[in-house]
XYZ file of C-alpha atoms in Angstrom:
681
model
C 115.791 148.779 130.183
C 113.737 149.377 132.856
C 115.077 151.588 135.605
C 115.410 150.396 139.452
C 114.257 154.174 140.952
C 114.509 155.227 144.303
C 114.577 158.239 146.598
C 115.793 159.204 150.022
C 112.962 157.744 152.002
C 114.456 157.518 155.234
C 115.502 160.917 155.069
C 112.165 162.177 154.008
C 110.416 160.231 156.810
C 112.788 161.690 159.364
C 112.533 165.229 158.270
C 109.143 165.512 156.433
C 108.791 168.995 158.060
C 112.040 170.256 155.953
C 110.857 168.915 152.908
C 107.613 170.523 153.022
C 109.260 173.950 153.581
C 111.678 173.210 150.770
C 108.814 172.528 148.526
C 107.079 175.888 149.463
C 110.658 177.694 149.253
C 111.020 176.303 145.604
C 107.553 176.930 144.318
C 106.424 173.291 144.411
C 103.749 174.004 146.911
C 101.182 171.146 145.210
C 104.189 168.886 146.618
C 104.545 170.248 149.972
C 102.569 167.438 151.651
C 104.108 164.756 149.906
C 106.711 164.313 152.841
C 103.982 163.957 155.531
C 101.909 161.432 153.305
C 105.080 159.407 152.881
C 105.265 159.323 156.623
C 101.363 158.238 156.943
C 101.993 155.632 154.473
C 105.275 154.468 155.969
C 103.367 153.979 159.372
C 100.512 152.237 157.535
C 103.394 150.079 155.880
C 105.051 149.433 159.435
C 101.625 148.084 160.939
C 100.825 145.977 157.841
C 104.053 144.523 157.973
C 103.609 143.729 161.668
C 100.234 142.203 161.111
C 101.671 140.358 158.328
C 104.306 138.949 160.260
C 101.895 137.957 163.217
C 100.112 136.242 160.348
C 102.868 134.416 159.168
C 103.864 133.502 162.586
C 100.431 132.003 163.275
C 100.642 130.023 160.031
C 103.722 128.492 160.866
C 102.399 127.569 164.406
C 99.445 125.952 162.677
C 101.665 124.120 160.267
C 103.391 122.456 163.153
C 100.494 121.523 164.911
C 99.045 120.170 161.748
C 102.096 117.864 161.559
C 101.559 116.666 165.111
C 98.589 114.560 163.990
C 95.643 116.598 165.624
C 92.090 115.159 165.818
C 90.278 115.473 162.474
C 87.802 117.997 163.977
C 90.421 120.284 165.228
C 92.501 119.572 162.168
C 89.553 120.791 159.858
C 89.475 123.945 162.304
C 93.063 124.607 161.911
C 93.192 124.227 158.049
C 90.328 126.766 157.553
C 92.224 129.137 159.571
C 95.322 128.619 157.391
C 93.230 129.321 154.516
C 92.299 132.616 155.947
C 95.486 133.604 157.127
C 96.873 132.844 153.541
C 94.460 135.073 151.838
C 95.038 137.768 154.551
C 98.926 137.454 153.664
C 97.812 137.994 149.870
C 96.080 141.010 150.643
C 98.810 142.512 152.984
C 101.319 141.784 150.107
C 99.055 143.659 147.620
C 98.416 146.404 150.104
C 102.057 146.785 150.884
C 102.826 146.711 146.952
C 100.418 149.450 146.778
C 101.996 151.541 149.552
C 105.415 151.232 148.431
C 104.294 152.519 144.886
C 102.239 155.327 146.289
C 105.364 156.341 148.526
C 107.763 155.768 145.520
C 105.496 158.129 143.250
C 105.252 160.563 145.973
C 109.001 160.515 146.744
C 109.931 160.939 143.130
C 107.845 164.052 142.681
C 109.681 165.746 145.324
C 112.445 168.301 144.419
C 115.969 168.075 145.683
C 116.828 169.806 148.992
C 118.270 172.984 148.458
C 121.756 173.833 149.496
C 122.729 176.299 152.307
C 124.343 178.557 149.755
C 120.945 178.834 147.966
C 119.378 182.078 148.854
C 115.519 181.558 149.816
C 112.971 183.330 147.731
C 113.201 185.111 144.157
C 116.213 187.060 144.448
C 119.743 185.836 143.679
C 122.964 186.843 145.347
C 125.543 188.713 143.491
C 128.860 186.648 143.708
C 130.856 188.851 141.321
C 131.667 190.241 137.608
C 133.557 189.319 134.623
C 135.384 191.964 132.771
C 135.058 194.852 134.683
C 132.197 195.416 137.828
C 129.848 197.658 135.342
C 128.572 197.277 131.894
C 130.786 198.709 129.021
C 129.775 202.090 127.157
C 129.134 200.768 123.633
C 127.477 204.007 122.412
C 124.613 201.687 121.016
C 121.671 199.567 121.931
C 121.708 197.732 118.769
C 119.990 194.410 118.861
C 121.854 191.077 117.590
C 118.711 190.927 115.148
C 119.450 194.045 113.538
C 123.074 193.651 113.282
C 122.574 190.039 112.072
C 120.073 191.391 109.215
C 122.753 194.094 108.333
C 125.508 191.812 107.836
C 123.564 188.966 106.559
C 124.086 186.703 109.335
C 120.842 185.567 110.711
C 117.340 184.800 108.765
C 114.300 184.899 110.867
C 111.804 185.078 107.928
C 112.805 182.016 106.089
C 112.912 179.711 109.385
C 109.236 181.014 110.102
C 108.402 179.724 106.621
C 109.681 176.355 107.228
C 109.338 175.811 110.834
C 107.255 178.713 112.464
C 108.121 181.116 115.531
C 111.158 180.408 117.775
C 113.607 179.353 114.757
C 116.340 180.603 112.946
C 118.776 180.103 110.211
C 122.467 181.049 110.895
C 124.219 182.325 107.859
C 127.817 183.050 106.562
C 130.136 184.365 109.135
C 127.377 183.512 111.818
C 127.547 179.896 110.716
C 131.142 179.677 111.139
C 131.410 181.463 114.560
C 128.937 178.773 115.780
C 131.550 175.940 115.102
C 134.243 178.340 116.362
C 132.437 178.834 119.597
C 132.051 174.871 119.970
C 135.677 174.160 119.325
C 137.021 176.860 121.570
C 134.654 175.616 124.752
C 135.701 172.092 124.120
C 139.357 173.284 123.881
C 139.119 175.029 127.275
C 137.718 171.672 129.139
C 140.108 169.719 127.252
C 143.163 171.075 128.490
C 141.817 170.352 132.023
C 141.331 166.689 131.547
C 137.642 166.565 130.284
C 136.585 163.886 127.921
C 134.832 164.728 124.758
C 131.384 162.960 123.855
C 128.965 163.624 121.476
C 125.325 162.577 122.824
C 122.431 161.460 121.007
C 119.453 163.975 120.657
C 116.538 161.461 121.304
C 116.199 159.860 124.533
C 113.516 157.747 126.232
C 110.893 159.844 128.137
C 111.514 158.135 131.313
C 115.349 159.040 131.345
C 114.507 162.516 131.001
C 111.990 162.473 133.649
C 114.544 160.529 136.124
C 117.066 163.582 135.161
C 114.187 166.086 136.736
C 112.603 167.189 133.376
C 108.875 166.805 133.109
C 106.626 166.954 130.139
C 105.083 170.148 131.292
C 105.905 172.598 133.888
C 103.710 173.594 136.903
C 101.975 176.222 134.820
C 100.906 173.281 132.306
C 103.085 174.633 129.415
C 104.617 171.923 127.069
C 108.336 171.518 127.937
C 109.341 168.907 126.109
C 108.986 167.368 122.314
C 107.595 163.914 122.201
C 108.431 161.781 119.019
C 105.629 159.713 117.348
C 106.397 155.993 117.261
C 104.809 153.104 115.365
C 105.177 151.100 118.247
C 102.803 150.987 121.659
C 104.069 152.885 124.447
C 103.115 152.310 127.943
C 101.684 155.467 129.617
C 104.680 155.998 132.149
C 107.135 155.989 129.602
C 108.854 152.710 131.139
C 109.394 149.971 128.920
C 106.944 147.363 129.556
C 108.705 143.874 129.718
C 105.525 141.762 129.259
C 104.965 143.001 125.592
C 107.459 142.228 122.877
C 105.824 145.029 120.876
C 105.766 147.846 123.494
C 108.659 150.273 123.673
C 109.291 153.469 125.693
C 108.379 156.836 124.379
C 111.165 159.026 122.858
C 111.619 162.724 123.444
C 114.086 165.155 122.010
C 116.585 166.232 124.472
C 116.394 169.638 126.064
C 120.213 169.654 127.462
C 123.194 167.029 126.916
C 122.651 166.492 130.566
C 120.037 164.123 130.005
C 121.544 161.840 127.614
C 124.764 162.322 129.697
C 123.279 161.197 132.990
C 121.622 158.316 131.367
C 124.415 156.764 129.998
C 125.228 155.580 133.272
C 122.042 154.264 134.214
C 121.693 150.995 136.117
C 125.432 150.994 136.093
C 128.059 150.882 138.840
C 131.158 152.918 138.677
C 134.443 152.298 140.828
C 135.500 155.118 143.096
C 138.823 155.023 141.397
C 137.108 156.233 138.056
C 135.508 159.229 139.755
C 135.175 162.056 138.959
C 134.138 161.103 135.555
C 133.917 164.235 133.679
C 132.564 164.621 129.983
C 131.917 167.473 127.556
C 130.093 167.526 124.439
C 127.956 169.285 121.953
C 124.795 168.834 121.053
C 121.422 170.205 119.421
C 118.975 170.997 122.390
C 115.326 171.160 121.843
C 112.736 173.355 123.949
C 108.903 173.076 123.532
C 108.334 176.205 125.252
C 110.498 178.878 124.230
C 108.832 181.526 126.404
C 106.074 184.275 125.659
C 106.410 186.395 122.659
C 108.063 189.771 123.572
C 111.019 191.665 123.861
C 112.881 188.873 125.638
C 112.166 186.218 122.900
C 113.234 188.166 119.914
C 116.061 186.788 117.892
C 118.370 184.094 119.327
C 117.659 184.760 123.158
C 114.821 182.204 123.447
C 114.533 179.545 120.780
C 113.208 176.068 120.235
C 116.470 174.540 118.768
C 119.950 175.304 119.546
C 123.515 174.033 120.054
C 125.066 173.797 123.591
C 128.474 172.556 124.859
C 127.548 170.770 128.079
C 129.771 169.608 130.868
C 128.665 166.778 132.973
C 130.166 164.726 135.770
C 129.823 162.063 138.290
C 131.411 162.257 141.841
C 131.495 160.222 144.918
C 129.014 161.285 147.542
C 130.524 163.169 150.706
C 131.079 161.217 153.890
C 127.808 161.169 156.277
C 127.281 164.005 158.704
C 125.504 163.813 161.952
C 122.291 165.037 160.223
C 122.454 162.245 157.444
C 122.546 164.836 154.825
C 126.170 164.871 153.901
C 129.353 166.504 155.344
C 128.579 169.500 156.988
C 131.344 171.444 155.100
C 129.674 171.209 151.985
C 132.667 173.179 150.237
C 135.008 170.131 150.760
C 132.685 167.622 148.658
C 133.768 166.007 145.586
C 130.679 167.476 143.783
C 131.574 171.175 145.065
C 135.108 170.670 143.717
C 133.924 169.698 140.314
C 131.294 172.511 140.569
C 133.602 175.055 141.078
C 136.024 173.675 138.436
C 133.003 174.066 135.712
C 132.442 177.627 136.931
C 136.133 178.583 136.664
C 135.692 176.990 132.839
C 132.800 179.291 132.225
C 134.581 182.244 133.747
C 137.625 181.810 131.418
C 135.542 181.489 128.344
C 133.691 184.347 129.050
C 136.557 186.159 130.064
C 138.421 185.536 127.039
C 135.526 186.334 124.770
C 135.758 189.947 126.169
C 131.993 189.994 127.640
C 131.087 191.832 130.604
C 129.234 189.409 132.760
C 127.923 189.246 136.358
C 127.969 185.876 138.448
C 125.007 184.768 140.420
C 124.238 182.650 142.961
C 120.633 181.498 142.072
C 117.678 181.671 144.539
C 115.440 178.566 145.582
C 112.712 180.008 143.263
C 115.007 179.660 140.109
C 116.173 175.710 140.849
C 114.898 173.249 138.793
C 113.878 169.986 140.598
C 117.304 168.172 140.309
C 119.516 171.010 141.524
C 120.636 171.766 144.997
C 122.677 174.729 144.242
C 123.079 176.734 140.956
C 125.064 179.362 139.782
C 124.252 181.479 136.610
C 126.344 183.811 134.591
C 124.661 186.790 132.745
C 126.267 188.629 129.982
C 125.660 192.038 128.977
C 123.439 192.873 126.084
C 123.067 196.333 124.903
C 119.683 195.486 123.395
C 118.431 194.603 126.813
C 118.893 197.472 128.912
C 115.255 197.738 129.500
C 115.435 194.093 130.642
C 117.197 192.930 134.100
C 119.607 196.009 133.736
C 120.788 194.460 130.389
C 121.934 191.300 131.531
C 121.003 187.819 130.155
C 121.788 184.258 131.123
C 124.594 182.623 129.259
C 125.817 180.075 131.203
C 124.777 177.864 134.194
C 126.083 175.338 136.586
C 124.230 173.167 138.984
C 124.787 170.401 141.751
C 122.399 167.568 141.827
C 123.557 165.595 144.666
C 122.062 162.097 144.394
C 118.692 163.158 142.911
C 119.414 162.074 139.452
C 121.860 159.036 140.406
C 118.968 157.491 142.869
C 116.387 157.634 139.615
C 118.746 156.442 137.228
C 120.170 153.728 139.580
C 123.836 154.911 139.114
C 125.710 153.569 141.805
C 129.331 153.761 143.111
C 131.353 150.909 144.582
C 134.138 150.891 146.931
C 132.921 153.944 149.353
C 134.144 154.177 152.679
C 131.797 155.972 155.356
C 129.883 157.666 152.401
C 126.347 158.593 152.347
C 124.368 156.101 150.202
C 126.490 153.276 151.574
C 124.674 150.548 153.606
C 123.988 152.336 156.952
C 126.871 154.561 156.202
C 129.498 151.822 156.498
C 130.805 152.140 152.982
C 130.488 149.569 150.082
C 128.164 150.548 147.235
C 126.246 153.875 147.175
C 124.630 156.171 145.013
C 126.876 158.620 142.655
C 126.511 162.403 142.861
C 126.036 164.550 139.479
C 127.218 168.001 138.467
C 126.279 169.720 135.273
C 127.260 173.049 133.805
C 126.785 174.809 130.218
C 130.323 175.633 128.864
C 128.658 177.311 125.790
C 125.042 178.400 124.966
C 125.883 179.060 121.424
C 122.911 181.130 120.343
C 122.960 183.622 123.268
C 126.921 183.956 123.389
C 126.578 184.289 119.464
C 124.077 187.185 120.213
C 126.089 188.822 122.922
C 129.026 188.703 120.526
C 127.336 190.468 117.881
C 125.784 193.303 120.214
C 128.890 193.613 122.249
C 131.451 193.631 119.035
C 129.519 195.864 117.083
C 131.392 198.997 115.794
C 128.265 201.640 114.700
C 130.610 203.687 113.075
C 132.318 201.394 110.806
C 129.320 199.093 110.613
C 131.645 195.828 111.565
C 131.683 193.226 114.424
C 135.217 192.495 115.739
C 135.881 188.672 116.222
C 137.167 187.867 119.547
C 140.913 186.795 118.978
C 140.412 183.426 120.981
C 137.989 182.484 118.085
C 139.844 183.524 115.035
C 141.860 180.145 114.788
C 138.822 178.194 114.072
C 137.452 180.824 111.666
C 138.470 180.373 107.778
C 141.422 182.690 107.066
C 141.328 183.787 110.705
C 138.792 186.468 110.271
C 139.180 189.464 112.596
C 136.029 191.193 111.853
C 132.726 190.626 110.145
C 132.253 193.372 107.616
C 129.039 193.970 105.309
C 128.916 191.764 102.644
C 127.272 194.468 99.898
C 128.464 194.741 96.411
C 131.040 197.213 94.981
C 131.006 199.027 91.716
C 133.909 198.220 89.295
C 134.919 198.539 85.923
C 133.454 194.663 85.307
C 130.074 195.470 86.986
C 128.821 195.073 90.390
C 131.000 192.530 92.535
C 130.515 190.737 95.901
C 134.004 191.131 97.045
C 133.862 188.149 99.028
C 132.407 186.013 96.102
C 134.894 187.503 93.952
C 137.906 186.290 96.098
C 136.736 182.575 95.516
C 139.755 180.285 96.078
C 142.429 182.216 94.669
C 145.034 184.429 95.917
C 143.978 187.936 95.436
C 146.175 191.348 95.201
C 144.175 194.433 96.099
C 145.846 197.532 95.709
C 144.464 200.792 96.174
C 145.007 204.546 94.636
C 144.019 207.975 95.833
C 142.461 209.174 92.615
C 142.382 208.716 88.741
C 145.017 209.974 86.476
C 147.551 210.290 89.143
C 151.148 209.821 87.781
C 152.758 207.153 90.053
C 149.549 205.088 90.037
C 149.410 205.164 86.321
C 152.957 203.553 86.037
C 151.847 200.952 88.669
C 148.807 199.817 87.125
C 150.409 199.693 83.827
C 153.147 197.392 85.317
C 150.933 194.933 87.107
C 148.867 194.421 84.056
C 151.924 193.517 82.223
C 152.719 190.851 84.927
C 149.093 189.297 84.417
C 150.773 185.770 83.014
C 153.300 185.497 86.090
C 150.432 185.975 88.735
C 148.240 183.670 86.837
C 150.869 181.028 86.999
C 150.643 181.451 90.848
C 146.731 181.344 91.068
C 146.835 185.148 91.745
C 144.216 187.438 90.583
C 144.348 191.271 90.684
C 141.726 193.913 91.862
C 142.429 197.647 92.372
C 140.726 200.771 93.706
C 140.371 204.227 93.039
C 138.619 207.090 94.775
C 136.619 208.190 91.651
C 133.743 207.266 89.908
C 133.339 204.773 86.878
C 132.953 207.586 84.607
C 136.579 208.572 84.815
C 138.086 205.083 85.418
C 137.264 203.986 81.689
C 139.411 207.057 80.376
C 142.194 206.480 82.807
C 142.352 202.858 81.777
C 142.589 203.827 78.098
C 145.813 205.931 79.187
C 147.161 203.376 81.174
C 147.075 201.087 78.166
C 148.560 203.603 75.908
C 151.577 204.691 78.086
C 152.448 201.108 79.211
C 151.676 199.237 75.945
C 149.614 196.744 77.813
C 145.940 195.473 78.181
C 144.735 195.954 81.681
C 142.049 193.353 82.415
C 141.347 193.378 86.024
C 138.476 195.124 87.649
C 139.077 198.502 89.577
C 136.514 199.491 92.316
C 135.123 202.992 92.206
C 135.284 204.326 95.600
C 134.273 208.011 95.443
C 133.144 208.308 98.551
C 135.688 206.332 100.096
C 133.336 203.472 101.779
C 135.752 200.777 100.954
C 138.681 202.638 101.738
C 137.183 203.373 105.260
C 135.717 199.880 105.643
C 139.687 198.313 104.970
C 141.384 200.804 107.182
C 143.034 202.704 104.340
C 141.695 206.068 105.773
C 140.793 206.989 109.387
C 137.852 208.587 110.776
C 139.313 212.055 110.246
C 139.881 211.575 106.491
C 136.401 210.238 106.150
C 134.942 213.286 107.792
C 137.209 215.471 105.298
C 135.755 213.639 101.981
C 133.276 216.541 101.753
C 135.881 219.002 101.822
C 137.806 217.330 99.046
C 140.935 216.747 101.210
C 140.522 212.951 101.995
C 143.368 210.709 100.635
C 143.047 207.179 100.218
C 146.338 205.221 101.451
C 148.070 203.455 98.769
C 148.088 199.991 100.209
C 148.561 196.498 98.917
C 146.583 193.871 100.556
C 147.779 190.112 99.700
C 144.726 187.780 100.610
C 145.146 183.987 100.705
C 142.288 181.599 99.426
C 141.090 180.954 102.800
C 140.196 185.035 102.535
C 142.790 185.723 105.175
C 144.872 189.161 104.550
C 148.343 187.743 104.688
C 150.342 190.946 104.084
C 149.721 194.417 103.882
C 152.264 197.146 102.150
C 151.545 201.017 102.653
C 153.498 203.203 100.513
C 153.402 207.168 100.451
C 152.532 209.193 97.268
C 155.986 209.670 96.246
C 157.044 206.344 95.930
C 156.004 203.420 93.428
C 155.435 200.015 94.190
C 157.918 197.231 93.388
C 155.918 194.169 91.350
C 159.016 191.957 91.670
C 158.712 192.346 95.647
C 154.765 191.555 95.400
C 155.811 188.468 93.479
C 158.621 187.545 95.785
C 156.317 187.707 98.804
C 153.588 185.560 97.194
C 156.459 182.960 96.368
C 157.464 183.060 99.780
C 153.962 182.818 101.251
C 152.939 180.121 98.998
C 156.080 178.207 99.680
C 156.006 178.519 103.171
C 152.016 177.190 103.018
C 153.021 174.364 100.798
C 156.354 173.002 102.425
C 156.259 174.406 106.129
C 159.235 176.381 105.981
C 160.238 180.184 106.422
C 162.112 182.252 104.050
C 165.531 184.606 104.717
C 165.922 187.834 103.417
C 165.938 188.771 99.856
C 164.837 184.943 99.314
C 164.107 183.848 95.631
C 162.860 180.857 94.265
C 165.182 178.003 94.194
C 167.282 179.160 97.366
C 167.783 177.530 100.446
C 164.894 178.002 103.192
C 164.989 178.158 106.937
C 163.732 175.142 109.158
C 161.201 176.667 111.485
C 162.137 176.384 115.332
C 159.095 174.276 115.750
C 160.552 171.258 113.630
C 163.373 169.135 115.189
C 166.541 168.670 113.135
C 165.776 164.993 112.957
C 162.189 165.626 111.677
C 163.583 168.171 108.996
C 166.250 165.737 107.777
C 163.348 163.171 107.106
C 161.412 165.743 105.634
C 163.956 167.394 103.564
C 167.144 165.785 103.432
C 170.298 167.749 104.297
C 169.994 170.409 106.996
C 172.910 172.944 107.344
C 173.261 174.190 110.923
C 174.167 177.707 111.464
C 173.140 178.224 114.913
C 170.804 175.922 116.756
C 167.963 178.251 115.851
C 169.128 178.812 112.150
C 169.257 175.909 110.072
C 168.822 175.701 106.213
C 167.770 173.303 103.955
C 166.821 172.952 100.203
C 163.374 172.115 98.898
């Protein structure tokens, strides 16, 4: 599909000096004279068209004279003059086409005009902060690279082998966090009425160019990955209608903004469908990830990453006296959607608990298509020596009709709008707005650094993400092995797909604990029937565990077969909050006391219930079984259980289920109160 591209030629001709200064302000100096050259070409075009008109008029006059039956000598002269005029008209038309093509090339190279809100130069304006006006005192400057390696979340060495520098593997909880961040960002936008779309990663080169993305930046650095094709491809990237075999070149999209914008190329959108707002996740590809150094280590600058992008088409604003749109830009449809996008970005970062600053970006930082841009930069402890510790995590831009003109995306049903014919309405060009809802690697890096607990060696998962994490993981913990009576085990792998009971003990050879372990060992068949496995923990080494197990088997007449963790240094107890920092500090004094806890963990590895007992009170195996029966019944049937409930007794219909739905599902429902209803299962 060939694009019918255009630029605001009338405005460029009328305000050439403004476009020159705009190029200088935006570091587009090589294009600063384009406006003046377009003006010169326009004057040439006007002159040639006038000459062509005069030639046509003379040619028409000759045709009338010839019809009048002129003498042969005079007729021959008129025919010779008509022949010359025809040749001159062909030259005029060719010259006009050449001038128009040069004007179009020069005009399409011009960057968008900057908004009145955009600071001129290289310094942004600070608009505000998120989650406090100053960075938090975290007590560390540990990078996400170090945290990721310690918790087995990131692997840069393997990716260097497979792909080279600037690539990475996300592992374990980091891979799960990526999906959680995507789902959370989508959920925030969807509740505001945004439509979810998943775009392609490959786009035609001319579509990317029309959006303002060029193969190389002004320094000559490669920006876009080109895809090799077995078809021939025109040098300009546009499809060639004359060749059956030719096809436009394909590139990897650097952002979903490109395929989203291109989805409405050569289309006309009715005004009653606007604003048209879409959001979607995609893989993004950047050929130049930046110079090597501290700023580019880890996930901050990479060649491939996941991003959730917002994109919208809006109606153009009413034309102002200057011809550039409404004087009060804040009232334009694009500004309204822009503010909504920034609001979504603020909500996401606020709920993730990240401190950030909001910046109105300066003219030097604007891409070709943007007229206004706001960035939000989160605080990274590892970047305290770079930009005061801040790094960009979201961006939002208004592009006016820059992309729509180049993609020929029009709006019909306008009234007195910019782009309408002579400002009288009808059809005009749409305006576009884009914004990042979630740049996954950077936000993930910020979460690892800001959520890092240097004392426990864990990362806290923000509450809003837990619902999308298997087992609603609250924190990412070390994945190291523990020594047990059954050998070294990885606790994560040990859990597998079973229910698990973990119970802890302050020491071997304690009287109450001895009776408890014996009782649990005798219940093995009951637990097996419920797909439950057991594992114990005691704050002694393996040497004493073996003798203690012998005592337990002798006293309780049983055969204890589940593993018992050796936790003499209390590291596991500390990691799972069985003891506090003061207890851990006192280990060397011999007075640390592991809390006597019971953890019930479901197959998704979520801790569903914790029971803590004093040293004086023995645990109740029947209660543990009852709780497991209740949890499993609730999960399988979608019910809750009353006090002292046992298998086979009536259960409670949850308040979220209507009586009618409960009757369809369970049959009879006994209502004691509107909020208290019993049924059988």
